[in-house]
PDB file of N, CA and C in Angstrom:
ATOM      1  N   MET A   1     -28.530  -4.303  13.908  1.00  0.00           N
ATOM      2  CA  MET A   1     -28.482  -4.782  12.538  1.00  0.00           C
ATOM      3  C   MET A   1     -29.480  -4.095  11.691  1.00  0.00           C
ATOM      4  N   ASP A   2     -30.726  -3.952  12.119  1.00  0.00           N
ATOM      5  CA  ASP A   2     -31.781  -3.395  11.291  1.00  0.00           C
ATOM      6  C   ASP A   2     -31.416  -2.141  10.585  1.00  0.00           C
ATOM      7  N   GLU A   3     -30.654  -1.190  11.399  1.00  0.00           N
ATOM      8  CA  GLU A   3     -30.233   0.069  10.912  1.00  0.00           C
ATOM      9  C   GLU A   3     -29.371  -0.192   9.634  1.00  0.00           C
ATOM     10  N   ILE A   4     -28.445  -1.204   9.725  1.00  0.00           N
ATOM     11  CA  ILE A   4     -27.543  -1.477   8.637  1.00  0.00           C
ATOM     12  C   ILE A   4     -28.384  -1.709   7.312  1.00  0.00           C
ATOM     13  N   PHE A   5     -29.307  -2.621   7.523  1.00  0.00           N
ATOM     14  CA  PHE A   5     -30.151  -2.994   6.438  1.00  0.00           C
ATOM     15  C   PHE A   5     -30.974  -1.839   5.808  1.00  0.00           C
ATOM     16  N   MET A   6     -31.433  -0.985   6.645  1.00  0.00           N
ATOM     17  CA  MET A   6     -32.211   0.190   6.257  1.00  0.00           C
ATOM     18  C   MET A   6     -31.262   1.218   5.559  1.00  0.00           C
ATOM     19  N   LEU A   7     -30.128   1.332   6.021  1.00  0.00           N
ATOM     20  CA  LEU A   7     -29.138   2.140   5.342  1.00  0.00           C
ATOM     21  C   LEU A   7     -28.810   1.569   3.922  1.00  0.00           C
ATOM     22  N   ALA A   8     -28.736   0.333   3.891  1.00  0.00           N
ATOM     23  CA  ALA A   8     -28.394  -0.318   2.508  1.00  0.00           C
ATOM     24  C   ALA A   8     -29.592  -0.021   1.546  1.00  0.00           C
ATOM     25  N   ALA A   9     -30.811  -0.158   2.058  1.00  0.00           N
ATOM     26  CA  ALA A   9     -31.964   0.216   1.176  1.00  0.00           C
ATOM     27  C   ALA A   9     -31.994   1.631   0.765  1.00  0.00           C
ATOM     28  N   LEU A  10     -31.576   2.585   1.653  1.00  0.00           N
ATOM     29  CA  LEU A  10     -31.509   3.962   1.379  1.00  0.00           C
ATOM     30  C   LEU A  10     -30.525   4.267   0.331  1.00  0.00           C
ATOM     31  N   ALA A  11     -29.344   3.534   0.475  1.00  0.00           N
ATOM     32  CA  ALA A  11     -28.266   3.731  -0.551  1.00  0.00           C
ATOM     33  C   ALA A  11     -28.653   3.276  -1.952  1.00  0.00           C
ATOM     34  N   GLN A  12     -29.389   2.151  -1.854  1.00  0.00           N
ATOM     35  CA  GLN A  12     -30.021   1.680  -3.266  1.00  0.00           C
ATOM     36  C   GLN A  12     -30.970   2.771  -3.852  1.00  0.00           C
ATOM     37  N   SER A  13     -31.723   3.402  -2.916  1.00  0.00           N
ATOM     38  CA  SER A  13     -32.816   4.261  -3.437  1.00  0.00           C
ATOM     39  C   SER A  13     -31.987   5.459  -4.198  1.00  0.00           C
ATOM     40  N   ARG A  14     -30.956   5.873  -3.748  1.00  0.00           N
ATOM     41  CA  ARG A  14     -30.164   6.955  -4.381  1.00  0.00           C
ATOM     42  C   ARG A  14     -29.817   6.625  -5.825  1.00  0.00           C
ATOM     43  N   LYS A  15     -29.582   5.259  -6.130  1.00  0.00           N
ATOM     44  CA  LYS A  15     -29.244   4.895  -7.467  1.00  0.00           C
ATOM     45  C   LYS A  15     -30.363   5.023  -8.474  1.00  0.00           C
ATOM     46  N   ALA A  16     -31.472   5.113  -8.000  1.00  0.00           N
ATOM     47  CA  ALA A  16     -32.878   5.276  -8.802  1.00  0.00           C
ATOM     48  C   ALA A  16     -32.868   6.594  -9.491  1.00  0.00           C
ATOM     49  N   LEU A  17     -32.306   7.660  -8.836  1.00  0.00           N
ATOM     50  CA  LEU A  17     -32.439   8.958  -9.472  1.00  0.00           C
ATOM     51  C   LEU A  17     -31.332   9.153 -10.567  1.00  0.00           C
ATOM     52  N   PRO A  18     -31.642   9.982 -11.524  1.00  0.00           N
ATOM     53  CA  PRO A  18     -33.088  10.511 -11.685  1.00  0.00           C
ATOM     54  C   PRO A  18     -34.109   9.682 -12.648  1.00  0.00           C
ATOM     55  N   GLU A  19     -33.494   8.487 -13.054  1.00  0.00           N
ATOM     56  CA  GLU A  19     -34.261   7.644 -14.004  1.00  0.00           C
ATOM     57  C   GLU A  19     -35.739   7.356 -13.564  1.00  0.00           C
ATOM     58  N   CYS A  20     -35.884   7.201 -12.187  1.00  0.00           N
ATOM     59  CA  CYS A  20     -37.142   6.664 -11.648  1.00  0.00           C
ATOM     60  C   CYS A  20     -38.224   7.830 -11.717  1.00  0.00           C
ATOM     61  N   LEU A  21     -37.910   8.990 -11.910  1.00  0.00           N
ATOM     62  CA  LEU A  21     -38.878  10.129 -11.837  1.00  0.00           C
ATOM     63  C   LEU A  21     -39.834  10.013 -12.951  1.00  0.00           C
ATOM     64  N   PRO A  22     -41.181  10.143 -12.731  1.00  0.00           N
ATOM     65  CA  PRO A  22     -41.794  10.861 -11.521  1.00  0.00           C
ATOM     66  C   PRO A  22     -42.039  10.008 -10.444  1.00  0.00           C
ATOM     67  N   ASN A  23     -41.712   8.690 -10.541  1.00  0.00           N
ATOM     68  CA  ASN A  23     -41.900   7.797  -9.458  1.00  0.00           C
ATOM     69  C   ASN A  23     -40.904   8.064  -8.300  1.00  0.00           C
ATOM     70  N   PRO A  24     -41.270   7.687  -7.032  1.00  0.00           N
ATOM     71  CA  PRO A  24     -40.281   7.936  -5.947  1.00  0.00           C
ATOM     72  C   PRO A  24     -39.157   7.095  -6.068  1.00  0.00           C
ATOM     73  N   PRO A  25     -37.997   7.593  -5.491  1.00  0.00           N
ATOM     74  CA  PRO A  25     -36.784   6.615  -5.466  1.00  0.00           C
ATOM     75  C   PRO A  25     -36.871   5.736  -4.344  1.00  0.00           C
ATOM     76  N   VAL A  26     -37.010   4.458  -4.588  1.00  0.00           N
ATOM     77  CA  VAL A  26     -37.155   3.414  -3.592  1.00  0.00           C
ATOM     78  C   VAL A  26     -35.959   2.392  -3.654  1.00  0.00           C
ATOM     79  N   GLY A  27     -35.555   2.075  -2.559  1.00  0.00           N
ATOM     80  CA  GLY A  27     -34.474   0.868  -2.588  1.00  0.00           C
ATOM     81  C   GLY A  27     -35.040  -0.287  -1.710  1.00  0.00           C
ATOM     82  N   CYS A  28     -34.498  -1.373  -2.006  1.00  0.00           N
ATOM     83  CA  CYS A  28     -34.857  -2.597  -1.263  1.00  0.00           C
ATOM     84  C   CYS A  28     -33.632  -3.415  -1.049  1.00  0.00           C
ATOM     85  N   ALA A  29     -33.582  -3.994   0.235  1.00  0.00           N
ATOM     86  CA  ALA A  29     -32.581  -4.966   0.631  1.00  0.00           C
ATOM     87  C   ALA A  29     -33.136  -6.202   1.181  1.00  0.00           C
ATOM     88  N   ILE A  30     -32.989  -7.290   0.477  1.00  0.00           N
ATOM     89  CA  ILE A  30     -33.542  -8.591   1.058  1.00  0.00           C
ATOM     90  C   ILE A  30     -32.521  -9.318   1.864  1.00  0.00           C
ATOM     91  N   VAL A  31     -32.949  -9.630   3.063  1.00  0.00           N
ATOM     92  CA  VAL A  31     -32.084 -10.176   4.044  1.00  0.00           C
ATOM     93  C   VAL A  31     -32.483 -11.635   4.413  1.00  0.00           C
ATOM     94  N   TYR A  32     -31.422 -12.491   4.514  1.00  0.00           N
ATOM     95  CA  TYR A  32     -31.687 -13.816   5.022  1.00  0.00           C
ATOM     96  C   TYR A  32     -30.637 -14.274   6.015  1.00  0.00           C
ATOM     97  N   ASP A  33     -31.086 -14.595   7.125  1.00  0.00           N
ATOM     98  CA  ASP A  33     -30.124 -14.965   8.140  1.00  0.00           C
ATOM     99  C   ASP A  33     -29.089 -13.908   8.573  1.00  0.00           C
ATOM    100  N   GLN A  34     -29.650 -12.683   8.684  1.00  0.00           N
ATOM    101  CA  GLN A  34     -28.908 -11.461   9.035  1.00  0.00           C
ATOM    102  C   GLN A  34     -27.915 -11.116   8.023  1.00  0.00           C
ATOM    103  N   GLU A  35     -28.098 -11.405   6.729  1.00  0.00           N
ATOM    104  CA  GLU A  35     -27.146 -11.038   5.606  1.00  0.00           C
ATOM    105  C   GLU A  35     -27.939 -10.616   4.488  1.00  0.00           C
ATOM    106  N   ILE A  36     -27.492  -9.519   3.880  1.00  0.00           N
ATOM    107  CA  ILE A  36     -28.126  -9.077   2.643  1.00  0.00           C
ATOM    108  C   ILE A  36     -27.830  -9.917   1.463  1.00  0.00           C
ATOM    109  N   VAL A  37     -28.867 -10.525   0.915  1.00  0.00           N
ATOM    110  CA  VAL A  37     -28.608 -11.524  -0.238  1.00  0.00           C
ATOM    111  C   VAL A  37     -29.084 -10.863  -1.434  1.00  0.00           C
ATOM    112  N   ALA A  38     -29.760  -9.818  -1.497  1.00  0.00           N
ATOM    113  CA  ALA A  38     -30.002  -9.143  -2.753  1.00  0.00           C
ATOM    114  C   ALA A  38     -30.395  -7.589  -2.522  1.00  0.00           C
ATOM    115  N   GLN A  39     -30.124  -6.798  -3.520  1.00  0.00           N
ATOM    116  CA  GLN A  39     -30.664  -5.471  -3.381  1.00  0.00           C
ATOM    117  C   GLN A  39     -31.145  -4.889  -4.765  1.00  0.00           C
ATOM    118  N   GLY A  40     -32.029  -3.946  -4.739  1.00  0.00           N
ATOM    119  CA  GLY A  40     -32.578  -3.328  -5.866  1.00  0.00           C
ATOM    120  C   GLY A  40     -33.028  -1.977  -5.737  1.00  0.00           C
ATOM    121  N   TYR A  41     -33.511  -1.317  -6.833  1.00  0.00           N
ATOM    122  CA  TYR A  41     -33.970   0.046  -6.710  1.00  0.00           C
ATOM    123  C   TYR A  41     -34.873   0.207  -7.956  1.00  0.00           C
ATOM    124  N   THR A  42     -35.865   1.216  -7.649  1.00  0.00           N
ATOM    125  CA  THR A  42     -36.896   1.541  -8.711  1.00  0.00           C
ATOM    126  C   THR A  42     -36.260   1.901 -10.076  1.00  0.00           C
ATOM    127  N   GLN A  43     -36.700   1.239 -11.123  1.00  0.00           N
ATOM    128  CA  GLN A  43     -36.192   1.509 -12.493  1.00  0.00           C
ATOM    129  C   GLN A  43     -36.946   2.700 -13.015  1.00  0.00           C
ATOM    130  N   ALA A  44     -36.760   3.031 -14.285  1.00  0.00           N
ATOM    131  CA  ALA A  44     -37.444   3.958 -14.953  1.00  0.00           C
ATOM    132  C   ALA A  44     -39.009   3.634 -14.985  1.00  0.00           C
ATOM    133  N   PRO A  45     -39.875   4.742 -15.153  1.00  0.00           N
ATOM    134  CA  PRO A  45     -41.349   4.287 -15.414  1.00  0.00           C
ATOM    135  C   PRO A  45     -41.608   3.198 -16.446  1.00  0.00           C
ATOM    136  N   GLY A  46     -42.429   2.315 -16.021  1.00  0.00           N
ATOM    137  CA  GLY A  46     -42.667   1.150 -16.848  1.00  0.00           C
ATOM    138  C   GLY A  46     -41.944  -0.059 -16.669  1.00  0.00           C
ATOM    139  N   LYS A  47     -40.875   0.150 -15.842  1.00  0.00           N
ATOM    140  CA  LYS A  47     -39.940  -0.947 -15.562  1.00  0.00           C
ATOM    141  C   LYS A  47     -40.125  -1.439 -14.159  1.00  0.00           C
ATOM    142  N   HIS A  48     -39.288  -2.267 -13.682  1.00  0.00           N
ATOM    143  CA  HIS A  48     -39.356  -2.872 -12.262  1.00  0.00           C
ATOM    144  C   HIS A  48     -39.337  -1.902 -11.177  1.00  0.00           C
ATOM    145  N   HIS A  49     -40.152  -2.133 -10.174  1.00  0.00           N
ATOM    146  CA  HIS A  49     -40.098  -1.391  -8.842  1.00  0.00           C
ATOM    147  C   HIS A  49     -38.974  -2.078  -8.096  1.00  0.00           C
ATOM    148  N   ALA A  50     -38.566  -1.477  -7.010  1.00  0.00           N
ATOM    149  CA  ALA A  50     -37.372  -1.858  -6.145  1.00  0.00           C
ATOM    150  C   ALA A  50     -37.491  -3.376  -5.742  1.00  0.00           C
ATOM    151  N   GLU A  51     -38.698  -3.773  -5.311  1.00  0.00           N
ATOM    152  CA  GLU A  51     -38.793  -5.078  -4.755  1.00  0.00           C
ATOM    153  C   GLU A  51     -38.590  -6.084  -5.859  1.00  0.00           C
ATOM    154  N   ALA A  52     -39.280  -5.866  -6.954  1.00  0.00           N
ATOM    155  CA  ALA A  52     -39.116  -6.855  -8.110  1.00  0.00           C
ATOM    156  C   ALA A  52     -37.696  -6.903  -8.658  1.00  0.00           C
ATOM    157  N   ASP A  53     -37.079  -5.633  -8.694  1.00  0.00           N
ATOM    158  CA  ASP A  53     -35.616  -5.633  -9.097  1.00  0.00           C
ATOM    159  C   ASP A  53     -34.762  -6.448  -8.166  1.00  0.00           C
ATOM    160  N   ALA A  54     -34.982  -6.280  -6.933  1.00  0.00           N
ATOM    161  CA  ALA A  54     -34.268  -7.091  -5.910  1.00  0.00           C
ATOM    162  C   ALA A  54     -34.505  -8.568  -6.056  1.00  0.00           C
ATOM    163  N   LEU A  55     -35.720  -9.011  -6.347  1.00  0.00           N
ATOM    164  CA  LEU A  55     -36.002 -10.413  -6.390  1.00  0.00           C
ATOM    165  C   LEU A  55     -35.503 -11.136  -7.608  1.00  0.00           C
ATOM    166  N   ILE A  56     -35.167 -10.554  -8.733  1.00  0.00           N
ATOM    167  CA  ILE A  56     -34.659 -11.128  -9.872  1.00  0.00           C
ATOM    168  C   ILE A  56     -33.526 -12.035  -9.626  1.00  0.00           C
ATOM    169  N   PRO A  57     -32.369 -11.493  -8.960  1.00  0.00           N
ATOM    170  CA  PRO A  57     -31.260 -12.422  -8.597  1.00  0.00           C
ATOM    171  C   PRO A  57     -31.369 -13.486  -7.636  1.00  0.00           C
ATOM    172  N   VAL A  58     -32.408 -13.356  -6.744  1.00  0.00           N
ATOM    173  CA  VAL A  58     -32.638 -14.352  -5.778  1.00  0.00           C
ATOM    174  C   VAL A  58     -33.818 -15.365  -6.181  1.00  0.00           C
ATOM    175  N   SER A  59     -34.284 -15.259  -7.398  1.00  0.00           N
ATOM    176  CA  SER A  59     -35.362 -16.098  -7.718  1.00  0.00           C
ATOM    177  C   SER A  59     -34.951 -17.653  -7.765  1.00  0.00           C
ATOM    178  N   THR A  60     -33.725 -17.808  -7.811  1.00  0.00           N
ATOM    179  CA  THR A  60     -33.127 -19.318  -7.719  1.00  0.00           C
ATOM    180  C   THR A  60     -32.410 -19.446  -6.546  1.00  0.00           C
ATOM    181  N   PHE A  61     -32.487 -18.586  -5.538  1.00  0.00           N
ATOM    182  CA  PHE A  61     -31.810 -18.707  -4.215  1.00  0.00           C
ATOM    183  C   PHE A  61     -32.138 -19.795  -3.454  1.00  0.00           C
ATOM    184  N   SER A  62     -31.139 -20.620  -2.893  1.00  0.00           N
ATOM    185  CA  SER A  62     -31.523 -21.687  -2.067  1.00  0.00           C
ATOM    186  C   SER A  62     -30.592 -21.769  -0.888  1.00  0.00           C
ATOM    187  N   PRO A  63     -31.214 -21.552   0.382  1.00  0.00           N
ATOM    188  CA  PRO A  63     -30.326 -21.526   1.616  1.00  0.00           C
ATOM    189  C   PRO A  63     -29.578 -22.834   1.806  1.00  0.00           C
TER     190      PRO A  63
END
């Protein structure tokens, strides 16, 4: 399962390009109970990093 989650994060990182440059393209997948509950990627310089981008929709998540 971990490989699936890592592939999801890599897919998200591709969405960051080219807007994220000169920052690196980073993707994030947040997993709960073996299920991806949120994803994000690095935004343009000065905006959210991948982790913060992914946390926005789950800030009110309740299992």
